[in-house]
Amino acid sequence: MKYEELYALLRRRGVLWPTAEIYGGAQGLYDYGPAGTLVKRLLEEAWAAWFVGLSDDFYRIDATDILPEAVVRASGHLENFTDPGVTCAKCGNHFRAETILEQFRPEGVDGLSPAQIGELLKQYPVRCPQCGSNEMSVPRPFNLMFGFDFGAAGGEKAYLRPETAQSSYLAFSRMWDVGRRALPLGIAVIGKAYRNEIAPRQVLFRMRAFTQAELQIFFNPAAFPLPFASVAEEQLPVLRVARRAAGEETPEPRSARSLADEGLPEFYVFFLVHMYRFFRDVLRYPADAIRLFEKSDTERAFYNRIQFDFEVKLESLGGYKELGAVHYRGDYDLSRHSAGSGKDLSVAVSGGERLLPHVLETTFGVDRNVWALADLGLVIDGERTVWRLPPYLAPSVVGVFPLMKKEHTTEARRWQARLRDSGIEAEFDSSGSIGRRYARMDELGVPYCITVDRESLGAPSLEARTVTLRDRDTKQQERVTLDALIVRLRASRVAPRPIPLNAVE
Amino acid sequence: MKYEELYALLRRRGVLWPTAEIYGGAQGLYDYGPAGTLVKRLLEEAWAAWFVGLSDDFYRIDATDILPEAVVRASGHLENFTDPGVTCAKCGNHFRAETILEQFRPEGVDGLSPAQIGELLKQYPVRCPQCGSNEMSVPRPFNLMFGFDFGAAGGEKAYLRPETAQSSYLAFSRMWDVGRRALPLGIAVIGKAYRNEIAPRQVLFRMRAFTQAELQIFFNPAAFPLPFASVAEEQLPVLRVARRAAGEETPEPRSARSLADEGLPEFYVFFLVHMYRFFRDVLRYPADAIRLFEKSDTERAFYNRIQFDFEVKLESLGGYKELGAVHYRGDYDLSRHSAGSGKDLSVAVSGGERLLPHVLETTFGVDRNVWALADLGLVIDGERTVWRLPPYLAPSVVGVFPLMKKEHTTEARRWQARLRDSGIEAEFDSSGSIGRRYARMDELGVPYCITVDRESLGAPSLEARTVTLRDRDTKQQERVTLDALIVRLRASRVAPRPIPLNAVE
């Protein structure tokens, strides 16, 4: 679907809409409605089951999204978390330098100084997208954090965190004591991050408040025990810097082993494989829509030693979009916070030696992936619109319908209650024809529907009775008992999980 | 347990700790560690299953926590969301007027003007808690919202929402179209709210960033169809204003019917009963520790027509503490936002008449209830500390132990994997004696442990094998098969749910 068509459908079905819509909205802020809330929550749970499930020593924490000033000073965000902005001298509108220069310089402006960007503005026939004027101001750095007074006394400042990662770094010392006091140690956060984007756009793609799911793995680079052999033959769709330089845009299949042979650390490739499997096997994105896009020295943040973005081709946004990444951040983060807090964050490793752990980060944009699930999953199939969500990501797993409102409602409510007693969410719907009800459930991605009819009332006990079960994707119908239904629904609701590292021989 | 003892235990076991602990913490901000994160999340899910489960027409949304200035101006927060603050002229420290006057005026200062509070400061021998000086400044109103510049242009302001309720009011119009266009309509939000408290204290009880679970029910006061008879005989531990005025502090049992006979609207009493059942039957707080504390005209916010706080007696905090409430807010909220947004929020009811819906709010402090679950559930039983959490609120439902690390680890990992494939979280632990492992699980509230031993390896297939299942509360042990174990664990993990209003005849 095209962008406008998809966004309109999502608004209409209550998946998401602009925050404070009755006030005309607030730029870069969106709210999720009932279906969106459930999909987002299940996506977070599937992410946690997969990434936190990768090791017994990976933990999930829930940290506040406000950071004291000392933290963002130490992390470098106070000084460096800026985006070059451009102002039109005529109409006064603000734009990201990257956006203004996009058509002339598709590779972006990451890593360029404001002065260099100023040169580009002169070099190209840049015009204001609002008023058409060519009087674009010299770029100024604009800090993207929301900062405010904290406390009653005045003089104290705090910031909304610009990335969830900082919360994991702050927790490292405490988690070292709570866990096994051994590396690798993983600390995951799913939560809000905030950026005062100069030009929010594309709904869930550049928001001012968004949800990240990030895992920070603290490790000893000299000894990261991994069952690399178990992933060595996996083929990854990779676009490395050298091929990009040759003008290639499509990825080539590369085995994990061959990437390691080329010099990427085994621990890095191992997590590339696991993130790729998450996209392909859990989210069920088409393998041929995914590419692992290596960022060059100048494109990645200076503290990232290696970075591959996970990009997925989305029709609604006209091409590949970044939905996640794996970053090797070295010991940058803990060394900054050791210095900033005055607390030595090094830990004892084998032989009494002390080491400042390195960090491998897997990052994942929750909102962006809700959008991607809609873009890739919502298909028009003749008259009907179907959201082909994996059943464990669907807002509800089963719709429960009485065939005739009068005759079958009581029995249908009984089925709903029995399913709920078994921990299975069941959506009741008695309005309109069965066809209309199927259509509503299809559009929301509900994978199964059951209909209670006259035949359902035949047997003496509910256990002996049957209902019609209809499958969203095959449209096949069959009669099932409650027990068989529960088994089927439960199995469909379990997202795939990896084997924990600790359990691999 | 006493406050300090409980807080120290929670920190040590990684349930929670101060945000940015390595920087000395940030006043009023806390992070949840692995166990706390899981308990909090399950508590949120149990709340949603109960309150959103009350009707097919109650929905959960996930709304951003940033509000544009126009919204908080319309809601009255910009003008009125203030707390009288007092400053010591000598040492410069700030305090809440309520705290400073607590010992002289236990009923609080709600509803008093700054001038009246100034009089009280002169009337009583008030001294600065920090330096002992008696030069306390005249109180000034201090707005409790965190506000900041929003957008790149400058001049635009936004605020962290001071209550999640506002997000539901903003969504009403959209949800009217997404739902059945009928009243009652419920919109629930579980999310962060933020208040720049003058004097944060008691860890999770007065935080600057905290999680609320609130349900706003929009209804027609002339026609709120409810099966009142189904709750009429429920006995509620109530402390009404008249008895409070007579000096009583203990509640008296009152039937729902008798409260309605006394003039409380049936719809109000109906939700009092359901919130009471949530505390008693889902959270399993001792019935005799709960009281429903009615707030008087001067104590409640002016827009609340009726307010009962749900208070629970907590040893760690020395008495009754508010953990939730039911507010009848009239049509205040939608009338303010109709005026503020210029959009008519009235809806068509029977006979083509239009009505501005009234709001009944159930509010619930998630963090406070995590604390209450710890206060009420953590018990010292001889040598061991046990967290008697309901199994559906426990961070993990089962611990999986190999009896001997060498011989039984592979088999224990198989059990863990099979449980996970069934959607059951299983915590692996192989370190230390079985007694030590039981103790660790007990302290985290894990209700079951299984141990794989030599006997477990006897039968040819895993299905035919058995393990020792041990119950946290009874300490009883028995041999179980995988199938029996799965049935038991699943059943224990389903929180009680109400019958949806729509399903009651």
Tab-separated table of C-alpha atoms in Angstrom, chain B residues 22-320:
chain	number	residue	atom	x	y	z
B	22	ILE	CA	26.496	5.398	40.465
B	23	TYR	CA	25.994	9.179	40.291
B	24	GLY	CA	24.452	9.219	43.750
B	25	GLY	CA	20.882	8.771	42.463
B	26	ALA	CA	18.297	11.290	41.353
B	27	GLN	CA	15.643	12.320	43.872
B	28	GLY	CA	12.332	10.620	43.264
B	29	LEU	CA	13.499	8.372	40.399
B	30	TYR	CA	13.860	4.589	40.621
B	31	ASP	CA	14.702	1.765	38.234
B	32	TYR	CA	13.344	-1.757	38.377
B	33	GLY	CA	15.737	-4.669	38.102
B	34	PRO	CA	14.886	-8.039	36.534
B	35	ALA	CA	12.490	-9.322	39.204
B	36	GLY	CA	10.851	-5.931	39.719
B	37	THR	CA	10.379	-5.479	35.978
B	38	LEU	CA	8.601	-8.797	35.650
B	39	VAL	CA	6.386	-8.302	38.710
B	40	LYS	CA	5.460	-4.813	37.542
B	41	ARG	CA	4.648	-6.017	34.054
B	42	LEU	CA	2.492	-8.904	35.298
B	43	LEU	CA	0.745	-6.538	37.698
B	44	GLU	CA	-0.068	-4.280	34.735
B	45	GLU	CA	-1.381	-7.251	32.763
B	46	ALA	CA	-3.511	-8.439	35.683
B	47	TRP	CA	-4.908	-4.929	36.046
B	48	ALA	CA	-5.738	-4.768	32.341
B	49	ALA	CA	-7.282	-8.246	32.311
B	50	TRP	CA	-9.512	-7.188	35.204
B	51	PHE	CA	-10.473	-3.605	34.428
B	52	VAL	CA	-10.411	-3.647	30.629
B	53	GLY	CA	-12.010	-7.103	30.857
B	54	LEU	CA	-15.019	-5.564	32.642
B	55	SER	CA	-16.689	-4.768	29.317
B	56	ASP	CA	-16.337	-5.469	25.598
B	57	ASP	CA	-16.559	-1.698	25.220
B	58	PHE	CA	-13.552	-0.959	27.416
B	59	TYR	CA	-10.329	-0.545	25.461
B	60	ARG	CA	-6.691	-0.092	26.301
B	61	ILE	CA	-4.648	2.482	24.426
B	62	ASP	CA	-0.960	3.397	24.578
B	63	ALA	CA	-0.583	7.154	24.396
B	64	THR	CA	2.489	9.337	24.432
B	65	ASP	CA	3.387	10.969	27.726
B	66	ILE	CA	4.077	14.408	26.245
B	67	LEU	CA	1.201	16.876	26.055
B	68	PRO	CA	1.158	20.131	24.057
B	69	GLU	CA	0.608	23.264	26.138
B	70	ALA	CA	-2.930	23.816	24.809
B	71	VAL	CA	-3.979	20.528	26.431
B	72	VAL	CA	-2.707	21.289	29.933
B	73	ARG	CA	-4.080	24.805	29.678
B	74	ALA	CA	-7.535	23.424	28.893
B	75	SER	CA	-7.345	20.715	31.566
B	76	GLY	CA	-6.499	23.324	34.192
B	77	HIS	CA	-3.109	21.842	35.084
B	78	LEU	CA	-1.142	24.841	33.892
B	79	GLU	CA	-3.009	27.054	36.322
B	80	ASN	CA	-3.944	24.750	39.165
B	81	PHE	CA	-1.597	21.791	39.344
B	82	THR	CA	0.376	23.294	42.154
B	83	ASP	CA	1.495	22.231	45.575
B	84	PRO	CA	2.043	24.785	48.335
B	85	GLY	CA	5.781	24.924	48.940
B	86	VAL	CA	7.650	26.348	51.893
B	87	THR	CA	11.244	27.525	51.835
B	88	CYS	CA	13.560	27.853	54.813
B	89	ALA	CA	14.937	31.390	54.778
B	90	LYS	CA	18.071	30.218	56.565
B	91	CYS	CA	19.219	27.031	54.779
B	92	GLY	CA	17.248	27.461	51.570
B	93	ASN	CA	15.746	23.969	51.564
B	94	HIS	CA	12.281	23.421	50.115
B	95	PHE	CA	9.474	21.417	51.650
B	96	ARG	CA	5.879	20.623	50.954
B	97	ALA	CA	3.661	22.705	53.247
B	98	GLU	CA	1.730	19.535	54.008
B	99	THR	CA	4.840	17.775	55.294
B	100	ILE	CA	5.942	20.724	57.417
B	101	LEU	CA	2.510	20.999	59.021
B	102	GLU	CA	1.857	17.276	59.315
B	103	GLN	CA	2.357	16.925	63.063
B	104	PHE	CA	0.165	19.930	63.827
B	105	ARG	CA	-2.498	19.300	61.219
B	106	PRO	CA	-2.776	15.594	60.363
B	107	GLU	CA	-5.768	16.187	58.097
B	108	GLY	CA	-3.490	17.890	55.564
B	109	VAL	CA	-3.725	21.216	53.764
B	110	ASP	CA	-5.722	20.208	50.680
B	111	GLY	CA	-8.080	22.989	49.655
B	112	LEU	CA	-6.394	25.729	51.713
B	113	SER	CA	-5.147	28.862	50.005
B	114	PRO	CA	-1.489	29.947	50.277
B	115	ALA	CA	-2.598	32.746	52.629
B	116	GLN	CA	-4.377	30.294	54.925
B	117	ILE	CA	-1.298	28.073	54.986
B	118	GLY	CA	0.787	31.137	55.790
B	119	GLU	CA	-1.437	31.700	58.825
B	120	LEU	CA	-0.902	28.109	59.966
B	121	LEU	CA	2.865	28.516	59.695
B	122	LYS	CA	2.644	31.437	62.131
B	123	GLN	CA	0.137	29.728	64.407
B	124	TYR	CA	2.216	26.568	65.065
B	125	PRO	CA	5.831	26.264	66.275
B	126	VAL	CA	7.052	25.117	62.868
B	127	ARG	CA	10.766	24.506	62.413
B	128	CYS	CA	12.883	23.625	59.394
B	129	PRO	CA	13.498	19.861	59.350
B	130	GLN	CA	16.979	20.469	57.922
B	131	CYS	CA	18.476	23.236	60.040
B	132	GLY	CA	15.942	23.834	62.799
B	133	SER	CA	15.366	27.465	61.923
B	134	ASN	CA	11.878	28.878	62.452
B	135	GLU	CA	12.124	31.311	59.538
B	136	MET	CA	9.887	29.429	57.092
B	137	SER	CA	8.829	31.513	54.102
B	138	VAL	CA	5.254	32.273	53.153
B	139	PRO	CA	4.096	29.432	50.909
B	140	ARG	CA	4.189	29.913	47.167
B	141	PRO	CA	2.336	27.759	44.666
B	142	PHE	CA	4.753	25.556	42.750
B	143	ASN	CA	3.621	23.969	39.494
B	144	LEU	CA	4.345	20.266	39.573
B	145	MET	CA	4.603	19.705	35.841
B	146	PHE	CA	7.843	19.268	33.945
B	147	GLY	CA	7.682	21.655	30.981
B	148	PHE	CA	10.161	22.181	28.147
B	149	ASP	CA	10.666	23.699	24.714
B	150	PHE	CA	9.131	21.582	22.014
B	151	GLY	CA	10.114	21.775	18.364
B	152	ALA	CA	13.002	23.485	16.682
B	153	ALA	CA	11.428	26.862	16.077
B	154	GLY	CA	11.293	27.980	19.708
B	155	GLY	CA	8.253	29.426	21.414
B	156	GLU	CA	6.357	26.134	21.506
B	157	LYS	CA	6.065	24.398	24.889
B	158	ALA	CA	5.071	20.900	25.946
B	159	TYR	CA	4.747	19.075	29.266
B	160	LEU	CA	5.175	15.593	30.621
B	161	ARG	CA	1.655	14.505	31.466
B	162	PRO	CA	0.842	14.805	35.177
B	163	GLU	CA	-1.747	12.011	34.953
B	164	THR	CA	-2.501	9.393	32.316
B	165	ALA	CA	-6.193	10.332	32.402
B	166	GLN	CA	-5.664	13.249	30.009
B	167	SER	CA	-4.588	10.842	27.268
B	168	SER	CA	-7.927	9.045	27.531
B	169	TYR	CA	-9.891	12.304	27.324
B	170	LEU	CA	-7.952	13.310	24.209
B	171	ALA	CA	-8.719	9.931	22.637
B	172	PHE	CA	-12.443	9.954	23.386
B	173	SER	CA	-13.546	11.388	20.068
B	174	ARG	CA	-11.431	8.981	17.991
B	175	MET	CA	-12.422	5.984	20.130
B	176	TRP	CA	-16.086	6.870	19.753
B	177	ASP	CA	-15.649	6.231	16.016
B	178	VAL	CA	-13.443	3.164	16.445
B	179	GLY	CA	-15.843	1.564	18.952
B	180	ARG	CA	-19.583	1.031	18.761
B	181	ARG	CA	-20.554	4.739	19.072
B	182	ALA	CA	-22.384	3.911	22.261
B	183	LEU	CA	-22.052	4.680	25.957
B	184	PRO	CA	-20.652	3.493	28.284
B	185	LEU	CA	-17.251	3.535	26.594
B	186	GLY	CA	-14.087	2.864	28.574
B	187	ILE	CA	-10.544	3.985	27.676
B	188	ALA	CA	-7.705	2.631	29.778
B	189	VAL	CA	-4.084	3.757	29.843
B	190	ILE	CA	-1.192	2.147	31.636
B	191	GLY	CA	1.756	4.454	31.445
B	192	LYS	CA	4.042	7.024	32.933
B	193	ALA	CA	2.985	10.212	34.654
B	194	TYR	CA	5.410	12.835	35.949
B	195	ARG	CA	5.342	15.288	38.793
B	196	ASN	CA	8.122	17.552	39.955
B	197	GLU	CA	7.398	16.705	43.581
B	198	ILE	CA	8.837	19.214	46.026
B	199	ALA	CA	9.772	16.486	48.448
B	200	PRO	CA	9.876	12.960	46.987
B	201	ARG	CA	9.925	10.280	49.655
B	202	GLN	CA	9.117	6.737	50.662
B	203	VAL	CA	10.679	5.283	47.510
B	204	LEU	CA	7.786	4.213	45.281
B	205	PHE	CA	5.183	6.324	47.095
B	206	ARG	CA	6.057	9.809	46.008
B	207	MET	CA	8.095	9.549	42.837
B	208	ARG	CA	8.795	12.102	40.145
B	209	ALA	CA	8.169	9.583	37.370
B	210	PHE	CA	5.683	6.856	38.085
B	211	THR	CA	3.335	4.415	36.387
B	212	GLN	CA	-0.418	4.749	36.620
B	213	ALA	CA	-3.091	2.354	35.430
B	214	GLU	CA	-6.258	4.317	34.884
B	215	LEU	CA	-9.593	3.522	33.319
B	216	GLN	CA	-11.863	6.373	32.259
B	217	ILE	CA	-15.446	5.299	31.727
B	218	PHE	CA	-17.521	7.734	29.656
B	219	PHE	CA	-21.197	7.324	30.396
B	220	ASN	CA	-24.666	8.795	30.428
B	221	PRO	CA	-25.571	9.485	34.087
B	222	ALA	CA	-29.250	8.998	33.262
B	223	ALA	CA	-28.663	5.518	31.838
B	224	PHE	CA	-25.745	3.358	32.949
B	225	PRO	CA	-27.006	-0.209	32.560
B	226	LEU	CA	-25.347	-2.405	35.187
B	227	PRO	CA	-26.125	-5.751	36.803
B	228	PHE	CA	-26.162	-4.122	40.245
B	229	ALA	CA	-27.961	-7.077	41.797
B	230	SER	CA	-24.866	-9.196	41.093
B	231	VAL	CA	-22.820	-7.092	43.551
B	232	ALA	CA	-25.483	-5.845	45.970
B	233	GLU	CA	-24.586	-8.198	48.815
B	234	GLU	CA	-20.830	-7.610	48.682
B	235	GLN	CA	-19.527	-6.256	51.990
B	236	LEU	CA	-17.122	-3.333	51.632
B	237	PRO	CA	-14.825	-2.046	54.411
B	238	VAL	CA	-15.879	1.576	54.265
B	239	LEU	CA	-14.948	4.677	56.233
B	240	ARG	CA	-17.396	7.409	55.308
B	241	VAL	CA	-16.949	11.101	55.988
B	242	ALA	CA	-19.511	11.171	58.814
B	243	ARG	CA	-17.719	8.422	60.739
B	244	ARG	CA	-14.365	10.076	60.124
B	245	ALA	CA	-15.788	13.290	61.566
B	246	ALA	CA	-16.682	11.286	64.668
B	247	GLY	CA	-13.003	10.362	65.064
B	248	GLU	CA	-13.220	6.818	63.694
B	249	GLU	CA	-10.251	5.453	61.732
B	250	THR	CA	-11.284	1.860	61.214
B	251	PRO	CA	-13.673	0.915	58.440
B	252	GLU	CA	-17.013	-0.788	59.015
B	253	PRO	CA	-18.407	-3.496	56.741
B	254	ARG	CA	-21.137	-2.088	54.542
B	255	SER	CA	-23.084	-3.881	51.844
B	256	ALA	CA	-23.064	-2.389	48.376
B	257	ARG	CA	-26.824	-2.132	48.540
B	258	SER	CA	-26.777	-0.134	51.764
B	259	LEU	CA	-24.312	2.351	50.246
B	260	ALA	CA	-26.606	2.817	47.247
B	261	ASP	CA	-29.539	3.246	49.636
B	262	GLU	CA	-27.578	6.014	51.337
B	263	GLY	CA	-27.456	7.913	48.065
B	264	LEU	CA	-24.267	6.852	46.314
B	265	PRO	CA	-25.080	6.170	42.644
B	266	GLU	CA	-25.315	2.495	41.783
B	267	PHE	CA	-22.747	2.873	38.994
B	268	TYR	CA	-20.324	4.308	41.504
B	269	VAL	CA	-20.819	1.554	44.060
B	270	PHE	CA	-20.603	-1.086	41.325
B	271	PHE	CA	-17.047	-0.015	40.459
B	272	LEU	CA	-16.109	0.311	44.145
B	273	VAL	CA	-17.001	-3.361	44.453
B	274	HIS	CA	-14.951	-4.329	41.425
B	275	MET	CA	-11.930	-2.421	42.585
B	276	TYR	CA	-12.271	-3.972	46.030
B	277	ARG	CA	-12.423	-7.444	44.465
B	278	PHE	CA	-9.318	-6.642	42.456
B	279	PHE	CA	-7.408	-5.815	45.646
B	280	ARG	CA	-8.751	-8.806	47.547
B	281	ASP	CA	-9.057	-11.540	44.901
B	282	VAL	CA	-6.411	-10.671	42.319
B	283	LEU	CA	-3.691	-8.969	44.369
B	284	ARG	CA	-4.706	-11.074	47.391
B	285	TYR	CA	-4.211	-8.288	49.908
B	286	PRO	CA	-5.637	-9.327	53.279
B	287	ALA	CA	-9.250	-8.105	53.402
B	288	ASP	CA	-8.710	-6.719	56.903
B	289	ALA	CA	-5.837	-4.492	55.714
B	290	ILE	CA	-8.030	-2.640	53.196
B	291	ARG	CA	-10.257	0.371	53.766
B	292	LEU	CA	-12.321	2.500	51.395
B	293	PHE	CA	-11.661	5.991	52.643
B	294	GLU	CA	-14.159	8.623	51.575
B	295	LYS	CA	-12.744	12.058	50.855
B	296	SER	CA	-14.652	15.125	51.984
B	297	ASP	CA	-15.650	18.141	49.879
B	298	THR	CA	-12.570	20.082	50.883
B	299	GLU	CA	-10.166	17.167	50.532
B	300	ARG	CA	-11.003	16.100	47.007
B	301	ALA	CA	-10.234	18.006	43.821
B	302	PHE	CA	-13.085	20.411	43.019
B	303	TYR	CA	-14.098	18.511	39.867
B	304	ASN	CA	-14.495	15.216	41.742
B	305	ARG	CA	-18.070	14.761	42.888
B	306	ILE	CA	-17.382	11.562	44.794
B	307	GLN	CA	-14.042	10.057	45.798
B	308	PHE	CA	-13.144	6.968	47.789
B	309	ASP	CA	-9.462	6.169	48.163
B	310	PHE	CA	-8.460	2.537	48.444
B	311	GLU	CA	-6.068	2.449	51.355
B	312	VAL	CA	-4.069	-0.530	52.525
B	313	LYS	CA	-2.241	-0.905	55.835
B	314	LEU	CA	1.489	-1.305	55.209
B	315	GLU	CA	3.881	-2.106	58.016
B	316	SER	CA	6.877	-0.623	56.213
B	317	LEU	CA	5.172	2.760	55.931
B	318	GLY	CA	3.534	2.784	59.318
B	319	GLY	CA	-0.145	2.691	58.412
B	320	TYR	CA	-2.779	3.085	55.733
